[in-house]
Every structure is written in structure tokens, then in C-alpha cells.
Short mmCIF file of C-alpha atoms in Angstrom, two decimals:
data_model
loop_
_atom_site.label_atom_id
_atom_site.label_comp_id
_atom_site.label_asym_id
_atom_site.label_seq_id
_atom_site.Cartn_x
_atom_site.Cartn_y
_atom_site.Cartn_z
CA MET Y 1 8.20 -10.09 -7.79
CA ARG Y 2 10.88 -11.71 -5.65
CA ILE Y 3 9.63 -12.87 -2.27
CA PRO Y 4 12.16 -11.99 0.46
CA ALA Y 5 13.60 -14.88 2.42
CA LEU Y 6 12.30 -15.34 5.93
CA PRO Y 7 14.68 -14.54 8.78
CA GLY Y 8 15.86 -17.25 11.15
CA LEU Y 9 14.24 -17.63 14.55
CA SER Y 10 15.79 -15.26 17.10
CA ARG Y 11 14.63 -13.07 19.95
CA ARG Y 12 14.75 -10.04 17.69
CA ALA Y 13 12.72 -11.77 14.94
CA VAL Y 14 9.89 -12.74 17.33
CA ALA Y 15 10.14 -9.86 19.82
CA GLY Y 16 6.40 -9.22 19.67
CA TRP Y 17 5.29 -12.86 19.83
CA ARG Y 18 2.57 -13.48 22.38
CA GLY Y 19 3.73 -14.83 25.71
CA LEU Y 20 7.45 -14.84 24.94
CA LEU Y 21 9.38 -14.96 28.22
CA ALA Y 22 12.59 -13.09 28.77
CA ARG Y 23 15.61 -15.37 28.74
CA PRO Y 24 15.95 -16.87 32.24
CA ALA Y 25 18.79 -15.37 34.23
CA GLN Y 26 19.61 -18.38 36.40
CA THR Y 27 19.85 -22.13 35.98
CA GLY Y 28 17.92 -24.15 38.54
CA ILE Y 29 17.34 -27.32 36.51
CA VAL Y 30 19.85 -29.53 34.71
CA HIS Y 31 18.18 -31.71 32.10
CA LEU Y 32 19.62 -34.85 30.49
CA GLY Y 33 18.15 -35.69 27.09
CA LEU Y 34 17.64 -32.75 24.73
CA GLY Y 35 15.13 -34.47 22.48
CA ASN Y 36 11.72 -33.53 21.19
CA PHE Y 37 9.87 -34.92 24.20
CA HIS Y 38 11.68 -32.72 26.70
CA ARG Y 39 11.14 -29.64 24.57
CA ALA Y 40 7.41 -30.37 24.13
CA HIS Y 41 6.76 -31.47 27.71
CA GLN Y 42 8.94 -30.44 30.68
CA ALA Y 43 10.03 -27.24 28.96
CA VAL Y 44 6.41 -26.31 28.19
CA TYR Y 45 5.35 -26.90 31.80
CA THR Y 46 8.34 -24.90 33.03
CA SER Y 47 7.44 -22.03 30.71
CA ALA Y 48 3.90 -21.97 32.12
CA ALA Y 49 5.28 -22.08 35.67
CA MET Y 50 7.60 -19.14 35.07
CA HIS Y 51 4.82 -17.12 33.45
CA GLU Y 52 2.81 -17.45 36.65
CA GLU Y 53 5.61 -17.29 39.18
CA PRO Y 54 9.05 -16.20 37.94
CA GLY Y 55 11.92 -17.91 39.68
CA PRO Y 56 15.39 -19.39 39.31
CA TRP Y 57 14.23 -22.29 37.18
CA GLY Y 58 16.06 -21.89 33.89
CA ILE Y 59 17.07 -25.18 32.27
CA LEU Y 60 20.60 -26.14 31.28
CA ALA Y 61 19.96 -28.96 28.82
CA ALA Y 62 22.42 -31.63 27.72
CA ALA Y 63 22.22 -33.70 24.57
CA ASN Y 64 23.94 -37.07 24.72
CA SER Y 65 26.19 -36.89 21.67
CA SER Y 66 24.38 -35.25 18.74
CA ARG Y 67 25.20 -31.66 17.86
CA THR Y 68 22.14 -31.15 15.65
CA VAL Y 69 19.71 -29.66 18.17
CA VAL Y 70 22.44 -28.00 20.22
CA SER Y 71 23.86 -26.15 17.22
CA ALA Y 72 20.42 -25.09 16.01
CA LEU Y 73 19.35 -23.84 19.43
CA ALA Y 74 22.60 -21.93 19.85
CA ALA Y 75 22.01 -20.21 16.50
CA GLN Y 76 18.42 -19.31 17.50
CA ASP Y 77 19.08 -17.59 20.85
CA LEU Y 78 18.08 -20.86 22.60
CA LEU Y 79 14.59 -20.56 21.12
CA TYR Y 80 12.45 -23.11 19.28
CA SER Y 81 8.76 -23.59 18.65
CA VAL Y 82 6.23 -26.24 19.61
CA ALA Y 83 3.58 -26.95 16.96
CA GLU Y 84 0.45 -28.54 18.41
CA LEU Y 85 -1.08 -30.50 15.54
CA SER Y 86 -4.68 -31.65 15.31
CA PRO Y 87 -7.33 -32.08 12.60
CA LEU Y 88 -8.53 -28.57 13.54
CA GLY Y 89 -5.21 -26.95 12.65
CA VAL Y 90 -1.90 -25.95 14.20
CA ARG Y 91 -1.14 -23.83 17.25
CA VAL Y 92 2.43 -22.58 17.70
CA SER Y 93 4.10 -21.54 20.95
CA ILE Y 94 7.67 -20.57 21.82
CA PRO Y 95 8.94 -21.78 25.19
CA SER Y 96 11.84 -19.69 26.47
CA VAL Y 97 13.28 -21.55 29.42
CA HIS Y 98 16.79 -22.69 28.50
CA THR Y 99 19.88 -20.99 29.87
CA GLY Y 100 22.54 -23.10 28.23
CA LEU Y 101 23.42 -26.22 26.27
CA LEU Y 102 25.92 -29.04 26.64
CA ILE Y 103 26.87 -32.21 24.80
CA ALA Y 104 27.52 -34.84 27.44
CA ALA Y 105 29.83 -36.96 25.31
CA GLU Y 106 32.05 -33.97 24.48
CA ASP Y 107 32.20 -32.31 27.90
CA PRO Y 108 31.11 -34.63 30.70
CA ALA Y 109 33.11 -32.58 33.23
CA ALA Y 110 30.95 -29.52 32.53
CA LEU Y 111 27.78 -31.54 33.04
CA VAL Y 112 29.08 -33.01 36.31
CA ALA Y 113 29.97 -29.47 37.44
CA ALA Y 114 26.47 -28.23 36.52
CA ILE Y 115 24.85 -30.96 38.63
CA ALA Y 116 27.12 -30.00 41.53
CA ALA Y 117 26.51 -26.24 41.18
CA PRO Y 118 24.87 -24.72 44.29
CA ALA Y 119 22.10 -23.07 42.23
CA THR Y 120 21.00 -26.39 40.69
CA ARG Y 121 18.03 -27.79 42.58
CA VAL Y 122 16.49 -30.29 40.16
CA ILE Y 123 17.85 -32.82 37.65
CA THR Y 124 15.37 -34.08 35.08
CA LEU Y 125 15.77 -36.92 32.58
CA THR Y 126 14.18 -37.90 29.27
CA VAL Y 127 16.71 -40.45 28.04
CA THR Y 128 14.26 -43.25 27.09
CA GLU Y 129 14.30 -46.70 28.62
CA SER Y 130 17.66 -47.45 26.99
CA GLY Y 131 19.40 -44.64 28.84
CA TYR Y 132 19.21 -46.12 32.33
CA SER Y 133 21.85 -48.87 31.99
CA TYR Y 134 19.73 -51.49 33.72
CA SER Y 135 19.42 -55.21 33.22
CA PRO Y 136 15.96 -56.19 31.93
CA GLN Y 137 16.28 -59.46 33.84
CA THR Y 138 17.17 -58.06 37.28
CA LEU Y 139 15.96 -54.44 36.81
CA GLY Y 140 19.17 -53.46 38.63
CA LEU Y 141 22.23 -51.68 37.30
CA ALA Y 142 23.99 -53.55 34.49
CA VAL Y 143 27.32 -53.33 36.30
CA ASP Y 144 29.02 -55.66 33.83
CA SER Y 145 28.06 -53.63 30.76
CA ALA Y 146 30.89 -51.89 28.92
CA GLN Y 147 29.37 -48.44 29.44
CA VAL Y 148 28.89 -48.81 33.20
CA ARG Y 149 32.34 -50.36 33.62
CA HIS Y 150 33.80 -47.38 31.76
CA ASP Y 151 32.05 -44.94 34.09
CA LEU Y 152 33.26 -46.75 37.18
CA GLU Y 153 36.85 -46.94 35.94
CA ASN Y 154 36.98 -43.40 34.49
CA PRO Y 155 35.44 -41.03 37.06
CA SER Y 156 36.31 -37.86 35.13
CA THR Y 157 34.61 -38.93 31.88
CA PRO Y 158 31.31 -40.67 32.65
CA ARG Y 159 29.15 -41.52 29.64
CA THR Y 160 25.87 -42.86 31.01
CA PRO Y 161 23.14 -40.72 32.59
CA ILE Y 162 23.38 -42.74 35.81
CA GLY Y 163 27.15 -42.34 35.89
CA LEU Y 164 26.92 -38.60 35.22
CA ILE Y 165 24.38 -38.13 37.99
CA ALA Y 166 26.38 -40.17 40.50
CA ARG Y 167 29.58 -38.29 39.74
CA GLY Y 168 27.74 -34.98 39.97
CA LEU Y 169 26.25 -35.91 43.33
CA HIS Y 170 29.69 -36.96 44.58
CA ARG Y 171 31.16 -33.62 43.62
CA ARG Y 172 28.18 -31.84 45.17
CA MET Y 173 28.70 -33.67 48.47
CA LEU Y 174 32.44 -32.89 48.52
CA ALA Y 175 31.65 -29.19 48.02
CA GLY Y 176 29.22 -29.21 50.94
CA GLY Y 177 26.26 -28.77 48.63
CA SER Y 178 22.61 -28.85 49.60
CA GLY Y 179 19.90 -31.34 48.67
CA ILE Y 180 18.71 -31.93 45.14
CA THR Y 181 15.91 -33.79 43.36
CA VAL Y 182 16.25 -36.27 40.48
CA VAL Y 183 13.11 -36.47 38.33
CA SER Y 184 12.80 -39.26 35.75
CA CYS Y 185 10.23 -38.53 33.06
CA ASP Y 186 10.71 -41.80 31.17
CA ASN Y 187 8.40 -44.81 30.78
CA LEU Y 188 9.85 -46.95 33.55
CA VAL Y 189 7.65 -48.69 36.09
CA SER Y 190 8.01 -46.72 39.37
CA ASN Y 191 10.54 -44.51 37.64
CA GLY Y 192 11.45 -42.62 40.79
CA SER Y 193 12.31 -45.65 42.90
CA ARG Y 194 13.90 -47.33 39.87
CA THR Y 195 16.20 -44.36 39.26
CA ARG Y 196 17.05 -44.21 42.97
CA ARG Y 197 18.00 -47.89 42.91
CA LEU Y 198 20.24 -47.48 39.87
CA VAL Y 199 22.00 -44.41 41.27
CA ARG Y 200 22.51 -46.12 44.64
CA GLU Y 201 23.88 -49.26 42.99
CA PHE Y 202 26.32 -47.15 40.98
CA VAL Y 203 27.40 -45.37 44.17
CA GLU Y 204 27.82 -48.72 45.92
CA ALA Y 205 30.06 -49.85 43.06
CA MET Y 206 32.08 -46.62 43.50
CA ARG Y 207 32.85 -47.81 47.05
CA VAL Y 208 32.24 -44.41 48.66
CA PRO Y 209 30.08 -45.20 51.71
CA ALA Y 210 29.82 -41.55 52.73
CA LEU Y 211 28.22 -40.72 49.37
CA LEU Y 212 25.61 -43.44 49.80
CA ASP Y 213 24.63 -41.97 53.16
CA TRP Y 214 24.58 -38.47 51.65
CA VAL Y 215 22.33 -39.57 48.79
CA ASP Y 216 19.91 -41.19 51.22
CA ALA Y 217 19.78 -38.04 53.32
CA HIS Y 218 19.82 -35.29 50.69
CA VAL Y 219 18.52 -36.57 47.34
CA ARG Y 220 14.87 -37.13 46.44
CA PHE Y 221 13.61 -39.30 43.58
CA PRO Y 222 9.88 -38.60 43.04
CA SER Y 223 7.97 -40.88 40.70
CA THR Y 224 6.25 -39.30 37.72
CA MET Y 225 4.02 -40.08 34.77
CA ALA Y 226 4.67 -37.98 31.67
CA ASP Y 227 2.33 -38.24 28.67
CA ARG Y 228 2.37 -36.54 25.31
CA MET Y 229 2.74 -37.94 21.80
CA VAL Y 230 5.72 -36.22 20.23
CA PRO Y 231 6.84 -37.59 16.85
CA ALA Y 232 9.96 -36.71 14.90
CA THR Y 233 10.23 -33.33 13.18
CA THR Y 234 9.56 -33.24 9.44
CA GLU Y 235 9.92 -30.68 6.65
CA ALA Y 236 6.14 -30.35 6.62
CA VAL Y 237 6.22 -29.24 10.25
CA ARG Y 238 8.98 -26.74 9.51
CA ALA Y 239 6.86 -25.30 6.70
CA LEU Y 240 3.79 -24.99 8.95
CA VAL Y 241 5.80 -23.19 11.60
CA SER Y 242 7.38 -20.82 9.09
CA GLU Y 243 3.93 -19.92 7.83
CA LYS Y 244 2.70 -19.16 11.34
CA LEU Y 245 5.76 -17.37 12.73
CA ARG Y 246 7.06 -15.80 9.51
CA VAL Y 247 10.52 -16.95 10.53
CA VAL Y 248 12.50 -20.13 9.89
CA ASP Y 249 12.81 -22.49 12.86
CA ALA Y 250 15.30 -25.26 12.10
CA ILE Y 251 14.11 -27.46 14.97
CA PRO Y 252 10.36 -27.05 15.65
CA VAL Y 253 8.78 -29.79 17.74
CA PRO Y 254 5.49 -31.36 16.59
CA ALA Y 255 3.18 -32.52 19.37
CA GLU Y 256 -0.42 -33.46 19.97
CA PRO Y 257 -2.56 -30.95 21.92
CA PHE Y 258 -2.98 -33.42 24.81
CA ARG Y 259 -0.43 -33.45 27.60
CA MET Y 260 -0.35 -34.79 31.17
CA TRP Y 261 2.24 -34.76 33.92
CA VAL Y 262 1.65 -36.43 37.28
CA LEU Y 263 4.31 -36.13 40.00
CA GLU Y 264 4.92 -36.99 43.62
CA ASP Y 265 5.41 -33.72 45.48
CA ASN Y 266 8.68 -34.86 47.03
CA PHE Y 267 11.37 -32.27 46.29
CA ALA Y 268 14.48 -31.56 48.34
CA ALA Y 269 15.00 -27.90 47.44
CA GLY Y 270 11.84 -26.49 45.90
CA ARG Y 271 10.46 -26.70 42.38
CA PRO Y 272 8.74 -24.58 39.72
CA ARG Y 273 4.95 -24.13 39.94
CA TRP Y 274 4.41 -26.73 37.25
CA GLU Y 275 0.76 -26.97 38.25
CA ALA Y 276 0.33 -23.64 36.42
CA GLY Y 277 0.71 -25.67 33.23
CA GLY Y 278 -1.68 -28.35 34.43
CA ALA Y 279 0.70 -30.73 36.24
CA ILE Y 280 -0.97 -32.93 38.85
CA PHE Y 281 0.75 -33.50 42.20
CA THR Y 282 -0.26 -36.56 44.18
CA ASP Y 283 0.97 -38.92 46.89
CA ASP Y 284 0.33 -41.91 44.62
CA VAL Y 285 1.52 -41.71 41.02
CA GLY Y 286 1.23 -45.49 40.59
CA PRO Y 287 -2.37 -45.72 39.28
CA TYR Y 288 -1.70 -43.02 36.66
CA GLU Y 289 1.51 -44.74 35.63
CA VAL Y 290 -0.15 -48.15 35.28
CA MET Y 291 -3.07 -46.69 33.31
CA LYS Y 292 -0.73 -44.97 30.89
CA LEU Y 293 1.79 -47.80 30.48
CA ARG Y 294 -0.92 -50.34 29.75
CA LEU Y 295 -3.74 -48.55 27.95
CA LEU Y 296 -1.69 -45.99 26.03
CA ASN Y 297 1.83 -47.40 25.68
CA GLY Y 298 0.99 -51.11 25.53
CA THR Y 299 -1.82 -50.56 23.02
CA HIS Y 300 0.33 -48.14 21.03
CA SER Y 301 2.96 -50.87 20.62
CA LEU Y 302 0.40 -53.39 19.36
CA ILE Y 303 -0.99 -50.87 16.87
CA ALA Y 304 2.53 -50.14 15.61
CA TYR Y 305 3.50 -53.79 15.08
CA LEU Y 306 0.24 -54.79 13.44
CA GLY Y 307 0.35 -51.60 11.38
CA LEU Y 308 3.80 -52.38 10.03
CA LEU Y 309 2.73 -55.93 9.20
CA ALA Y 310 -0.35 -54.56 7.43
CA GLY Y 311 1.71 -52.12 5.36
CA GLN Y 312 0.72 -48.96 7.25
CA ALA Y 313 3.44 -46.32 7.69
CA PHE Y 314 1.56 -44.16 10.21
CA ILE Y 315 -0.27 -44.88 13.46
CA ALA Y 316 -3.32 -42.86 12.34
CA GLU Y 317 -3.58 -45.02 9.21
CA ALA Y 318 -3.08 -48.24 11.15
CA ILE Y 319 -5.85 -47.57 13.67
CA ARG Y 320 -8.31 -47.10 10.79
CA VAL Y 321 -7.72 -50.69 9.63
CA PRO Y 322 -10.73 -52.57 11.07
CA PHE Y 323 -8.88 -55.60 12.42
CA ILE Y 324 -6.22 -53.36 14.05
CA GLU Y 325 -8.85 -51.20 15.73
CA GLU Y 326 -10.53 -54.40 16.93
CA ALA Y 327 -7.22 -55.63 18.37
CA ALA Y 328 -6.55 -52.29 20.06
CA ARG Y 329 -9.99 -52.17 21.70
CA ARG Y 330 -9.89 -55.81 22.78
CA VAL Y 331 -6.38 -55.68 24.25
CA MET Y 332 -7.65 -52.86 26.45
CA THR Y 333 -10.93 -54.43 27.50
CA GLU Y 334 -9.82 -58.07 27.74
CA ASP Y 335 -6.17 -57.94 28.82
CA TYR Y 336 -5.46 -54.56 30.43
CA LEU Y 337 -8.59 -53.18 32.09
CA PRO Y 338 -9.14 -56.24 34.33
CA THR Y 339 -5.64 -55.80 35.80
CA PHE Y 340 -5.77 -52.37 37.48
CA THR Y 341 -7.97 -49.78 39.17
CA ALA Y 342 -8.26 -46.34 37.60
CA PRO Y 343 -6.90 -43.30 39.42
CA GLN Y 344 -9.48 -41.44 41.46
CA GLY Y 345 -11.47 -39.05 39.30
CA ILE Y 346 -10.59 -40.73 35.98
CA ASP Y 347 -13.52 -42.00 33.92
CA LEU Y 348 -12.01 -44.98 32.12
CA PRO Y 349 -14.52 -45.23 29.22
CA SER Y 350 -13.95 -41.55 28.44
CA TYR Y 351 -10.19 -41.99 28.77
CA VAL Y 352 -10.23 -44.93 26.35
CA GLU Y 353 -12.25 -43.02 23.75
CA GLU Y 354 -9.89 -40.07 24.11
CA LEU Y 355 -6.99 -42.44 23.42
CA PHE Y 356 -8.56 -43.57 20.16
CA GLY Y 357 -8.95 -39.94 19.16
CA ARG Y 358 -5.27 -39.42 19.90
CA PHE Y 359 -4.23 -42.54 17.98
CA GLY Y 360 -6.27 -41.33 15.01
CA ASN Y 361 -4.75 -37.82 14.90
CA ALA Y 362 -3.52 -37.90 11.29
CA ALA Y 363 -2.06 -34.40 11.57
CA LEU Y 364 0.56 -35.73 13.99
CA GLY Y 365 2.27 -37.97 11.43
CA HIS Y 366 3.42 -40.54 14.02
CA ARG Y 367 5.26 -43.33 12.19
CA THR Y 368 4.64 -46.96 13.09
CA SER Y 369 8.38 -47.70 12.88
CA GLU Y 370 9.08 -44.95 15.42
CA VAL Y 371 6.58 -46.33 17.94
CA ALA Y 372 7.78 -49.87 17.23
CA SER Y 373 11.38 -49.14 18.17
CA ASP Y 374 13.07 -50.30 21.41
CA GLY Y 375 10.55 -53.09 21.96
CA SER Y 376 13.08 -55.21 23.86
CA LEU Y 377 13.05 -52.53 26.58
CA LYS Y 378 9.50 -51.23 26.21
CA LEU Y 379 7.53 -54.48 26.22
CA PRO Y 380 8.79 -55.80 29.57
CA GLN Y 381 7.71 -52.45 31.07
CA ARG Y 382 4.36 -52.35 29.29
CA ILE Y 383 2.97 -55.87 29.32
CA ALA Y 384 4.85 -58.21 31.68
CA GLU Y 385 2.89 -57.35 34.82
CA SER Y 386 -0.43 -57.55 32.97
CA VAL Y 387 0.52 -61.00 31.66
CA ARG Y 388 1.35 -62.10 35.21
CA GLU Y 389 -1.90 -60.78 36.66
CA ASN Y 390 -4.00 -62.34 33.92
CA ARG Y 391 -2.28 -65.68 34.36
CA LEU Y 392 -2.77 -65.60 38.13
CA ALA Y 393 -6.48 -65.01 37.48
CA GLY Y 394 -6.60 -68.05 35.18
CA ARG Y 395 -6.88 -66.08 31.94
CA MET Y 396 -4.80 -66.37 28.80
CA PRO Y 397 -4.09 -62.79 27.60
CA ASP Y 398 -4.27 -63.50 23.88
CA PHE Y 399 -3.54 -59.96 22.77
CA LEU Y 400 -0.47 -59.65 24.97
CA ALA Y 401 0.86 -62.85 23.42
CA LEU Y 402 0.01 -61.36 20.03
CA THR Y 403 1.91 -58.18 20.95
CA VAL Y 404 5.07 -60.19 21.62
CA ALA Y 405 4.63 -62.28 18.49
CA ALA Y 406 3.98 -59.24 16.29
CA PHE Y 407 7.12 -57.53 17.59
CA LEU Y 408 9.18 -60.62 16.80
CA ARG Y 409 7.60 -60.91 13.34
CA CYS Y 410 8.70 -57.30 12.68
CA VAL Y 411 12.29 -57.51 13.94
CA ALA Y 412 13.19 -61.22 13.69
CA PRO Y 413 11.18 -62.78 10.84
CA LEU Y 414 11.64 -66.52 10.55
CA ASP Y 415 12.13 -66.28 6.78
CA GLY Y 416 14.64 -63.44 7.13
CA HIS Y 417 12.53 -60.99 5.12
CA LEU Y 418 11.61 -57.73 6.88
CA VAL Y 419 8.26 -56.16 6.04
CA ALA Y 420 8.38 -52.65 4.57
CA GLY Y 421 9.17 -50.09 7.24
CA ALA Y 422 10.66 -52.56 9.70
CA GLU Y 423 14.15 -51.64 8.52
CA PHE Y 424 13.67 -48.30 10.32
CA ILE Y 425 13.08 -49.94 13.72
CA THR Y 426 15.89 -49.31 16.18
CA ASP Y 427 16.55 -51.40 19.28
CA PRO Y 428 19.60 -51.86 21.54
CA ALA Y 429 19.16 -55.64 21.22
CA LEU Y 430 18.56 -55.62 17.47
CA ASP Y 431 21.63 -57.65 16.50
CA ARG Y 432 20.74 -60.30 19.07
CA LEU Y 433 17.09 -60.33 18.01
CA ARG Y 434 17.90 -60.57 14.30
CA GLY Y 435 20.13 -63.54 15.07
CA LEU Y 436 17.40 -65.50 16.85
CA PRO Y 437 15.74 -67.11 13.78
CA VAL Y 438 19.01 -68.63 12.51
CA ALA Y 439 18.50 -72.42 12.68
CA SER Y 440 15.72 -71.89 15.24
CA THR Y 441 12.06 -72.84 15.36
CA SER Y 442 9.38 -70.27 16.12
CA ALA Y 443 9.07 -71.72 19.63
CA GLN Y 444 12.81 -71.25 20.22
CA VAL Y 445 12.67 -67.65 18.96
CA ALA Y 446 9.72 -66.85 21.22
CA ALA Y 447 11.34 -68.58 24.22
CA ALA Y 448 14.59 -66.66 23.76
CA PHE Y 449 12.77 -63.32 23.66
CA LEU Y 450 10.58 -64.12 26.67
CA GLU Y 451 13.78 -64.31 28.72
CA PHE Y 452 13.80 -60.51 28.46
CA PHE Y 453 10.66 -60.54 30.64
CA GLY Y 454 12.17 -62.38 33.60
CA ALA Y 455 12.19 -65.96 34.83
CA GLU Y 456 8.50 -66.23 35.76
CA LEU Y 457 7.14 -65.33 32.35
CA ALA Y 458 9.90 -67.20 30.52
CA ALA Y 459 8.86 -70.36 32.40
CA ASP Y 460 5.15 -70.04 31.51
CA ALA Y 461 4.80 -72.87 28.97
CA GLU Y 462 1.19 -72.01 28.06
CA PHE Y 463 1.97 -68.35 27.34
CA LEU Y 464 4.99 -69.43 25.30
CA ALA Y 465 2.81 -71.85 23.32
CA ARG Y 466 0.23 -69.13 22.59
CA THR Y 467 2.93 -66.65 21.55
CA THR Y 468 4.46 -69.29 19.27
CA GLU Y 469 1.08 -70.02 17.73
CA PHE Y 470 0.57 -66.34 16.89
CA LEU Y 471 4.09 -66.06 15.51
CA ASP Y 472 3.40 -68.97 13.15
CA ILE Y 473 0.09 -67.45 12.02
CA LEU Y 474 1.69 -64.05 11.44
CA GLN Y 475 4.47 -65.64 9.41
CA ALA Y 476 2.19 -67.86 7.30
CA GLN Y 477 -1.07 -65.93 7.03
CA GLY Y 478 -0.54 -62.34 8.16
CA PRO Y 479 -1.85 -60.02 10.88
CA ALA Y 480 -5.56 -60.14 10.01
CA ALA Y 481 -5.57 -63.93 10.43
CA ALA Y 482 -3.74 -63.62 13.76
CA VAL Y 483 -6.38 -61.23 15.14
CA ALA Y 484 -9.13 -63.52 13.81
CA ALA Y 485 -7.54 -66.41 15.73
CA THR Y 486 -8.38 -64.66 19.02
CA ARG Y 487 -12.14 -64.81 18.44
#
């Protein structure tokens, strides 16, 4: 008997699906970065908010340049599914919060107009650390970069998120528009104040003093902490979703069951009731941000690098290697936990054990090469301040030095031979990093990379020596020997 083909995802095909919202009638949010994280995080919270309190909070989402997700969403009535994966099984939901789609590279004018539109009240971003056009050394706008120079010299065709926002705010001001809020959901330290600084520096470079005053008076930049592990979509995930929905979703999003969103309640023109989905609003996001960047993100990076060097393709496999689990637990207890105070109400031992459960979620299929990518931007955010605080306290943070060395061993091996899986690592500085070992010693390679962390850390001779020592051990003896050298 011939089995009929499943229909594609559409409103008609899933009309009876539990909790499916009607398509929002009005756009209130413009989102930059139409990747998996946005669709499994902000969109899910917005769906929960609109279930509890309907409002004008539909999301117009813009991809940077890829048509893949945009075309698939357009063909599916702007619908997609989120598959929460755990060892207990899969739970599928269908957020329905998008009102439209754009590709920034193809139609920047439309995106600028959307930011300026009177109905738009919030701009959100998930563009990763690499999307903010900042200098890792100064943390300010990279005004001399080719992309930023383009945006300053070509006001009608901005390419960078910061340029698009600044041009949209300018047009909004000229039209007599009201206030608006810019919400970064990326892993930047103090992401609200950082985004504000970058936007203001772009506006200063535009030489429009009235716009700078308008931004200061009418635009808010709350800090946030967004947390959910969201790996890339695979055919296995598509098959799971098809089995559950009895339709074909071309772009389902896999995600862990855990999610957290902490925000400053500092909005210029209202916001959705994101707390209906569990969002936490606080006057002080900082402790949550530090806890996540260090314990989750910093440890995640170390697991990924050591995992690649130990031949493990997935995070869940890597954390089951005894010496990698030891390294992950000790970097937390020895190098991270002494450097911050937990947010009020958070039980750190329980939080740490929950993290190891999340790391070990084999159903998620999180690849070590995926987590290992963009280390030149991630590591200064995740470990630099902890290194500084440990050094001020007279401690040598061995596992933070090992984190740097393991990253370099993955992307810039001294012998020129990449370990299996490392060829899939992406990084905006990859060409520069791969060129470091040419006619260089391990100490010179380590010193060149530590310049990414700023002058203070680059000048720390003892930390450089320890990083170099680990790099040599990793190159000659492997990751297990490097972890053993910390005992």
C-alpha cells in the first residue's frame, strides 16, 4: 500500500494544533537575526506573552543575507516548529508571532523604514558577537573597518546591524517618531550599555548632533541575559517533527527544554508580557549575565575545545570523557566561582549540577565544532574578566589558560595539522589565527592571540607562560596530559 506524502506545514495543515495563535495583525517588534536562537527564544516568549495578553507585538524578522529560512517561512505561512529535545522525548510547539520577513542585504531600505515605522516599539537583536562591529581591543565601534566605513559613506544601503539601527533611528527622528527600545539578546558583557555605546559612536561618526541628543532622550537600551542551547537543525530533527505534526516542516528548530531570559524593565514605549513565558525582570541583570557567561558559556567553550582534541564530535559525548568532565568541574570551582556572587535566589550548587545535565543532553546533538566557533570574539567576553580577578587575588587560573591554549591548538596548530572536526570551526579572525604559527614559537602564537584580550592581559607574562606551557603539552602529548598538568 502506498503511503501518502505528508503535506507541508501551513495554517490549514495544522489548524487544530493546540495553542496555535492567529497570525498577528500588527508589527510592534523588528528583529535582526533570523536564526535558530531567535526562533527558539524571543519568539517563544513573545508567543507566550500574546497568549496571555494579546497586543500589537507581531515580529517583522530580518535575516542578514541568507534566503534559506526566509523562503521556507514564506512558503509555510510564516510558521515553523520548535522541538524541545531531552532524553525523555520530544515536545513540539508552533510559535505564530511573525508578521513579515526581510533580507537586510537585499533590501536595507525596507528594514530602515520598518525601524522608523510609528507602530514599531522594540528592536531586538540576535546577531552573535560578530554582528556588532566592535573592536575587541577597545570594545568601541570599529570605525575603520570596511563594513562600518561603507555604512557611514552609503547612508541608503547600510549593511551592519549597528548601521541599520542608526539609520532607522535617524529616519524615525526626522519623521517626528516616538521613543523606541533596542534589546540585545547576544552574549556581550553589559549588552545593553555596549549596544548603546556602539550606536552612539556610529551616530557621532554620522556628524548629526541632533540625532545624538534624540537617541539619548528617546531610545532605551536595557541589558539582558538570554539562555537556551539551540543547535543547528538536522534531518533527524525534521523527521521527529514530521512524526509528531504529521506535516513536513522544512525549518524546525531543535532546542533544549531549559530556557531563561532576564531583562532590565527599561522600555521606552511598552513591551509584551514576556513574563508570561517565564522572563525575569530585574533592576540588575549583571549577576545573571556574569553567572551565565562564566559558568555556562566559558565552561561550554572549554568542553568544546577539549572535546575536539579528544576526537569527540558532540558536547554530550565530550562531557562523558572523564578528564573533560574533571576540567569542566574544576574550571567552575577553581577559576569561575571565586570571581562573582550569585544572583539573589540562585542556588549555585544546584545551578552547576543542572548545567552538567544540560551539557550531557545527548538528544540535543550539539556539535563541538559549533560551540567552538567564533572563539576570537567569545573568549574575551567569557574569560578575560575572570583571569583579571584571579590574578588580582594572586591566583593562577590554570583552566582559563588551558581554555586559551586549547582554542589555539584547535584553530592554529603549530604543526599545521587540524584535528578532525576543527575544519568546521568558523571565526571572523580565522585567516589571521591560522597564519600565527608560521615561523613562530608557541609563546609567540599565544602572545599574539592574547592581544585580543586587551593590553592588561596581553602584558601578563606569567599568564602567557602558563598558556604557552599548556599549548606545548597539547601539541606534544594531547588534552588528557594537559588536564593532568593542572593537578
